[in-house]
mmCIF file of C-alpha atoms in Angstrom:
data_model
loop_
_atom_site.group_PDB
_atom_site.id
_atom_site.type_symbol
_atom_site.label_atom_id
_atom_site.label_comp_id
_atom_site.label_asym_id
_atom_site.label_seq_id
_atom_site.Cartn_x
_atom_site.Cartn_y
_atom_site.Cartn_z
ATOM 1 C CA LEU A 1 -142.400 -4.128 33.506
ATOM 2 C CA GLY A 2 -145.478 -6.355 33.710
ATOM 3 C CA GLY A 3 -143.656 -9.100 31.827
ATOM 4 C CA LYS A 4 -140.705 -8.920 34.215
ATOM 5 C CA ILE A 5 -142.975 -9.235 37.277
ATOM 6 C CA PHE A 6 -144.746 -12.229 35.729
ATOM 7 C CA ALA A 7 -141.409 -13.918 34.995
ATOM 8 C CA GLU A 8 -140.207 -13.395 38.576
ATOM 9 C CA ALA A 9 -143.460 -14.867 39.882
ATOM 10 C CA GLN A 10 -143.046 -17.937 37.701
ATOM 11 C CA ASN A 11 -139.441 -18.416 38.864
ATOM 12 C CA THR A 12 -140.409 -18.320 42.560
ATOM 13 C CA LYS A 13 -143.716 -20.183 42.381
ATOM 14 C CA HIS A 14 -142.132 -23.609 42.713
ATOM 15 C CA LEU A 15 -140.336 -22.492 45.887
ATOM 16 C CA VAL A 16 -143.378 -21.385 47.883
ATOM 17 C CA LYS A 17 -144.894 -24.774 48.634
ATOM 18 C CA PRO A 18 -141.564 -26.491 49.472
ATOM 19 C CA ARG A 19 -140.614 -23.616 51.759
ATOM 20 C CA MET A 20 -143.932 -23.818 53.592
ATOM 21 C CA ARG A 21 -143.515 -27.553 53.992
ATOM 22 C CA ALA A 22 -139.943 -27.047 55.141
ATOM 23 C CA ASP A 23 -141.061 -24.565 57.785
ATOM 24 C CA ALA A 24 -143.685 -27.008 59.026
ATOM 25 C CA LEU A 25 -141.130 -29.808 59.127
ATOM 26 C CA LEU A 26 -138.579 -27.747 61.006
ATOM 27 C CA ARG A 27 -141.200 -26.729 63.575
ATOM 28 C CA THR A 28 -141.627 -30.419 64.453
ATOM 29 C CA GLY A 29 -137.973 -30.675 65.459
ATOM 30 C CA VAL A 30 -136.735 -32.474 62.333
ATOM 31 C CA ALA A 31 -133.397 -31.255 61.034
ATOM 32 C CA ALA A 32 -131.930 -32.173 57.659
ATOM 33 C CA ARG A 33 -128.377 -33.440 57.575
ATOM 34 C CA PRO A 34 -126.249 -35.279 54.958
ATOM 35 C CA GLY A 35 -126.336 -38.635 56.782
ATOM 36 C CA GLY A 36 -130.032 -38.773 57.565
ATOM 37 C CA LEU A 37 -132.850 -36.963 59.289
ATOM 38 C CA ARG A 38 -132.651 -36.212 62.985
ATOM 39 C CA LEU A 39 -135.781 -36.530 65.120
ATOM 40 C CA GLY A 40 -135.555 -36.081 68.872
ATOM 41 C CA GLY A 41 -131.831 -36.859 68.910
ATOM 42 C CA GLY A 42 -131.900 -39.982 66.715
ATOM 43 C CA VAL A 43 -130.705 -40.300 63.159
ATOM 44 C CA SER A 44 -132.832 -42.125 60.639
ATOM 45 C CA SER A 45 -131.447 -45.232 59.015
ATOM 46 C CA PHE A 46 -133.269 -44.409 55.773
ATOM 47 C CA PRO A 47 -130.632 -43.917 53.050
ATOM 48 C CA ARG A 48 -131.091 -40.930 50.765
ATOM 49 C CA SER A 49 -129.743 -40.746 47.269
ATOM 50 C CA ARG A 50 -129.825 -36.938 47.314
ATOM 51 C CA PRO A 51 -129.193 -34.470 50.130
ATOM 52 C CA VAL A 52 -131.865 -31.889 50.864
ATOM 53 C CA ALA A 53 -130.564 -28.867 48.996
ATOM 54 C CA LEU A 54 -131.089 -25.434 50.507
ATOM 55 C CA LEU A 55 -131.346 -22.878 47.710
ATOM 56 C CA PRO A 56 -129.730 -19.428 48.070
ATOM 57 C CA ASP A 57 -133.086 -17.697 48.582
ATOM 58 C CA GLY A 58 -134.110 -20.015 51.430
ATOM 59 C CA GLY A 59 -136.186 -22.541 49.483
ATOM 60 C CA PHE A 60 -135.649 -26.310 49.223
ATOM 61 C CA ASP A 61 -135.046 -28.279 46.058
ATOM 62 C CA THR A 62 -138.408 -29.950 45.473
ATOM 63 C CA ALA A 63 -137.204 -33.388 44.385
ATOM 64 C CA ALA A 64 -134.767 -33.780 47.261
ATOM 65 C CA PHE A 65 -137.388 -32.585 49.703
ATOM 66 C CA GLU A 66 -139.751 -35.338 48.581
ATOM 67 C CA ASP A 67 -137.017 -37.834 49.527
ATOM 68 C CA ALA A 68 -136.848 -36.198 52.968
ATOM 69 C CA ILE A 69 -140.612 -36.550 53.466
ATOM 70 C CA GLU A 70 -140.407 -40.218 52.534
ATOM 71 C CA ALA A 71 -137.552 -40.738 54.980
ATOM 72 C CA VAL A 72 -139.492 -39.131 57.827
ATOM 73 C CA SER A 73 -142.628 -41.161 57.167
ATOM 74 C CA GLY A 74 -140.957 -44.562 56.839
ATOM 75 C CA ALA A 75 -137.739 -44.475 58.817
ATOM 76 C CA ARG A 76 -136.953 -46.234 62.070
ATOM 77 C CA PHE A 77 -134.956 -43.880 64.240
ATOM 78 C CA VAL A 78 -131.824 -45.133 65.934
ATOM 79 C CA GLY A 79 -132.009 -44.832 69.729
ATOM 80 C CA SER A 80 -135.800 -44.610 69.892
ATOM 81 C CA SER A 81 -137.520 -46.933 72.357
ATOM 82 C CA VAL A 82 -138.802 -50.177 70.900
ATOM 83 C CA PHE A 83 -140.705 -51.021 74.084
ATOM 84 C CA THR A 84 -144.491 -51.270 74.081
ATOM 85 C CA ASP A 85 -146.616 -49.235 76.466
ATOM 86 C CA VAL A 86 -147.077 -52.292 78.688
ATOM 87 C CA GLN A 87 -143.315 -52.862 78.862
ATOM 88 C CA GLN A 88 -142.670 -49.223 79.740
ATOM 89 C CA GLN A 89 -145.329 -49.326 82.459
ATOM 90 C CA ALA A 90 -143.790 -52.518 83.845
ATOM 91 C CA LEU A 91 -140.422 -50.771 84.129
ATOM 92 C CA LEU A 92 -142.043 -47.844 85.929
ATOM 93 C CA VAL A 93 -143.883 -50.122 88.380
ATOM 94 C CA GLY A 94 -140.619 -51.945 89.091
ATOM 95 C CA PHE A 95 -138.878 -48.667 89.865
ATOM 96 C CA ILE A 96 -141.650 -47.554 92.231
ATOM 97 C CA MET A 97 -141.397 -50.903 94.044
ATOM 98 C CA LEU A 98 -137.635 -50.591 94.394
ATOM 99 C CA LEU A 99 -138.027 -47.026 95.612
ATOM 100 C CA ALA A 100 -140.373 -48.203 98.360
ATOM 101 C CA ALA A 101 -138.174 -51.190 99.255
ATOM 102 C CA VAL A 102 -134.879 -49.316 99.543
ATOM 103 C CA SER A 103 -136.120 -45.978 100.927
ATOM 104 C CA PRO A 104 -135.881 -46.998 104.620
ATOM 105 C CA TYR A 105 -132.169 -47.713 104.218
ATOM 106 C CA VAL A 106 -131.603 -44.401 102.456
ATOM 107 C CA LEU A 107 -133.576 -42.544 105.137
ATOM 108 C CA GLY A 108 -131.389 -44.275 107.708
ATOM 109 C CA LEU A 109 -128.601 -41.916 106.658
ATOM 110 C CA VAL A 110 -130.747 -38.926 107.609
ATOM 111 C CA LEU A 111 -132.580 -40.369 110.630
ATOM 112 C CA PRO A 112 -130.157 -42.921 112.081
ATOM 113 C CA GLN A 113 -131.291 -42.697 115.695
ATOM 114 C CA THR A 114 -134.957 -43.176 114.864
ATOM 115 C CA LEU A 115 -134.631 -45.943 112.301
ATOM 116 C CA ASN A 116 -131.865 -47.803 114.133
ATOM 117 C CA LYS A 117 -134.057 -48.150 117.225
ATOM 118 C CA LEU A 118 -137.357 -48.809 115.489
ATOM 119 C CA PHE A 119 -136.370 -50.589 112.308
ATOM 120 C CA PHE A 120 -132.857 -52.049 112.166
ATOM 121 C CA LEU A 121 -131.431 -53.054 115.542
ATOM 122 C CA PRO A 122 -134.453 -54.903 117.006
ATOM 123 C CA ILE A 123 -134.586 -57.466 114.165
ATOM 124 C CA TYR A 124 -131.726 -59.749 115.244
ATOM 125 C CA THR A 125 -130.660 -61.167 118.576
ATOM 126 C CA ASP A 126 -127.910 -59.207 120.301
ATOM 127 C CA ASP A 127 -125.158 -61.801 119.945
ATOM 128 C CA GLU A 128 -122.456 -62.915 117.533
ATOM 129 C CA ALA A 129 -124.889 -64.820 115.319
ATOM 130 C CA GLY A 130 -127.104 -61.751 114.984
ATOM 131 C CA ARG A 131 -124.089 -59.625 114.174
ATOM 132 C CA ARG A 132 -123.039 -62.035 111.423
ATOM 133 C CA ALA A 133 -126.547 -61.908 109.979
ATOM 134 C CA GLU A 134 -126.378 -58.112 109.806
ATOM 135 C CA ILE A 135 -122.958 -58.254 108.161
ATOM 136 C CA TYR A 136 -124.282 -60.683 105.565
ATOM 137 C CA TRP A 137 -126.769 -58.039 104.413
ATOM 138 C CA LYS A 138 -123.824 -55.753 103.674
ATOM 139 C CA LEU A 139 -122.179 -58.514 101.675
ATOM 140 C CA MET A 140 -125.354 -59.079 99.680
ATOM 141 C CA TYR A 141 -125.837 -55.377 98.924
ATOM 142 C CA ALA A 142 -122.187 -55.025 97.894
ATOM 143 C CA THR A 143 -122.551 -58.035 95.595
ATOM 144 C CA LEU A 144 -125.717 -56.561 94.118
ATOM 145 C CA GLY A 145 -124.021 -53.219 93.483
ATOM 146 C CA LEU A 146 -121.050 -54.838 91.784
ATOM 147 C CA SER A 147 -123.308 -57.099 89.736
ATOM 148 C CA LEU A 148 -125.421 -54.168 88.520
ATOM 149 C CA THR A 149 -122.337 -52.186 87.518
ATOM 150 C CA THR A 150 -120.726 -55.201 85.845
ATOM 151 C CA LEU A 151 -123.906 -55.906 83.876
ATOM 152 C CA ALA A 152 -124.080 -52.297 82.701
ATOM 153 C CA VAL A 153 -120.403 -52.251 81.693
ATOM 154 C CA ILE A 154 -120.704 -55.521 79.751
ATOM 155 C CA GLU A 155 -123.805 -54.378 77.879
ATOM 156 C CA VAL A 156 -122.420 -50.914 77.143
ATOM 157 C CA PHE A 157 -119.099 -52.155 75.791
ATOM 158 C CA THR A 158 -120.138 -55.412 74.096
ATOM 159 C CA THR A 159 -123.667 -54.765 72.833
ATOM 160 C CA ASP A 160 -125.672 -52.012 71.145
ATOM 161 C CA ARG A 161 -128.523 -52.151 73.657
ATOM 162 C CA ASN A 162 -130.179 -48.907 74.666
ATOM 163 C CA ALA A 163 -130.649 -47.585 78.186
ATOM 164 C CA ALA A 164 -134.171 -48.994 78.543
ATOM 165 C CA THR A 165 -132.951 -52.519 77.790
ATOM 166 C CA ILE A 166 -130.106 -52.220 80.296
ATOM 167 C CA LEU A 167 -132.580 -50.989 82.919
ATOM 168 C CA ARG A 168 -134.832 -53.962 82.219
ATOM 169 C CA ASP A 169 -131.937 -56.400 82.602
ATOM 170 C CA SER A 170 -130.988 -54.818 85.930
ATOM 171 C CA TYR A 171 -134.419 -55.719 87.304
ATOM 172 C CA LEU A 172 -133.446 -59.371 86.952
ATOM 173 C CA LEU A 173 -130.643 -58.855 89.452
ATOM 174 C CA TRP A 174 -132.901 -56.949 91.849
ATOM 175 C CA SER A 175 -135.468 -59.759 91.660
ATOM 176 C CA VAL A 176 -132.834 -62.378 92.422
ATOM 177 C CA PHE A 177 -131.569 -60.273 95.336
ATOM 178 C CA TYR A 178 -134.964 -60.008 97.020
ATOM 179 C CA THR A 179 -135.689 -63.663 96.369
ATOM 180 C CA ALA A 180 -132.455 -64.464 98.205
ATOM 181 C CA ALA A 181 -133.560 -62.094 100.990
ATOM 182 C CA ILE A 182 -136.723 -64.162 101.556
ATOM 183 C CA ILE A 183 -134.683 -67.349 101.808
ATOM 184 C CA LYS A 184 -132.145 -65.679 104.122
ATOM 185 C CA ILE A 185 -134.758 -64.468 106.596
ATOM 186 C CA ARG A 186 -136.520 -67.820 106.655
ATOM 187 C CA VAL A 187 -133.296 -69.736 107.311
ATOM 188 C CA GLU A 188 -132.280 -67.290 110.033
ATOM 189 C CA ALA A 189 -135.641 -67.722 111.738
ATOM 190 C CA THR A 190 -136.082 -71.491 111.398
ATOM 191 C CA ASP A 191 -132.537 -72.894 111.392
ATOM 192 C CA PHE A 192 -130.616 -70.386 113.532
ATOM 193 C CA ASP A 193 -133.396 -68.773 115.566
ATOM 194 C CA ILE A 194 -131.793 -65.335 115.508
ATOM 195 C CA ILE A 195 -134.822 -63.265 114.451
ATOM 196 C CA ALA A 196 -135.804 -61.372 117.591
ATOM 197 C CA VAL A 197 -139.183 -60.131 116.286
ATOM 198 C CA ASN A 198 -142.204 -61.648 114.608
ATOM 199 C CA ARG A 199 -141.027 -62.162 111.045
ATOM 200 C CA PHE A 200 -144.502 -62.360 109.471
ATOM 201 C CA GLY A 201 -144.610 -58.700 108.460
ATOM 202 C CA ILE A 202 -140.999 -58.760 107.248
ATOM 203 C CA GLN A 203 -141.557 -61.842 105.126
ATOM 204 C CA LEU A 204 -144.859 -60.555 103.776
ATOM 205 C CA TRP A 205 -143.191 -57.322 102.664
ATOM 206 C CA HIS A 206 -140.372 -59.178 100.928
ATOM 207 C CA VAL A 207 -142.839 -61.507 99.215
ATOM 208 C CA LEU A 208 -144.694 -58.453 97.895
ATOM 209 C CA VAL A 209 -141.443 -56.933 96.604
ATOM 210 C CA VAL A 210 -140.440 -60.192 94.932
ATOM 211 C CA ALA A 211 -143.870 -60.673 93.323
ATOM 212 C CA VAL A 212 -143.934 -57.127 91.925
ATOM 213 C CA MET A 213 -140.321 -57.270 90.699
ATOM 214 C CA TRP A 214 -140.683 -60.624 88.949
ATOM 215 C CA GLY A 215 -143.964 -59.385 87.487
ATOM 216 C CA SER A 216 -142.178 -56.287 86.227
ATOM 217 C CA VAL A 217 -139.496 -58.471 84.669
ATOM 218 C CA TYR A 218 -142.064 -60.738 83.039
ATOM 219 C CA PHE A 219 -144.133 -57.965 81.487
ATOM 220 C CA SER A 220 -141.091 -55.936 80.413
ATOM 221 C CA TYR A 221 -139.724 -58.945 78.490
ATOM 222 C CA ALA A 222 -143.070 -60.174 77.150
#
């Protein structure tokens, strides 16, 4: 009886350590699969010569498991962000700036009476030229929307860029849009004289938006 117990212990000894390591690995969210290791939704590009074999009693084949450990430690995971911390922060700052810049127009849907009287209608002269200037904003926003969607479609269907890269590229279009807005307001004030209010605050705000957006673009590409 003692010899039988000793033999059983010897047969299972080599499974204890791999199983403990397997449990620790699985607790980190890594799942073994024939084509690679999955971590946070991505699949490693590290090729394995042997699959991780799960033995009938729940243990892992030791040799194959060593390959799995090597794959986890040295693999680059498909779909993971390749952006630095500075680039990610630049994208976040750009989003906050856009949120502040566009929010008044979004709030105009909820508070039309208030914002129309205090924010939108008083800007231009109440004539045909002022009406055309207001319409031109609609044309610019429609062009921006189509450009953003077209850029996303092109990059999704013709490249392998991830979502973060597509977001970064979209900031280029936003920066161009607000740069054009500065030029538009200046021309309307100096060449057509249709700005009915002091444009200093308006221009200063747009300059701030443009500076932050181009800065976001610069640091997200650097």
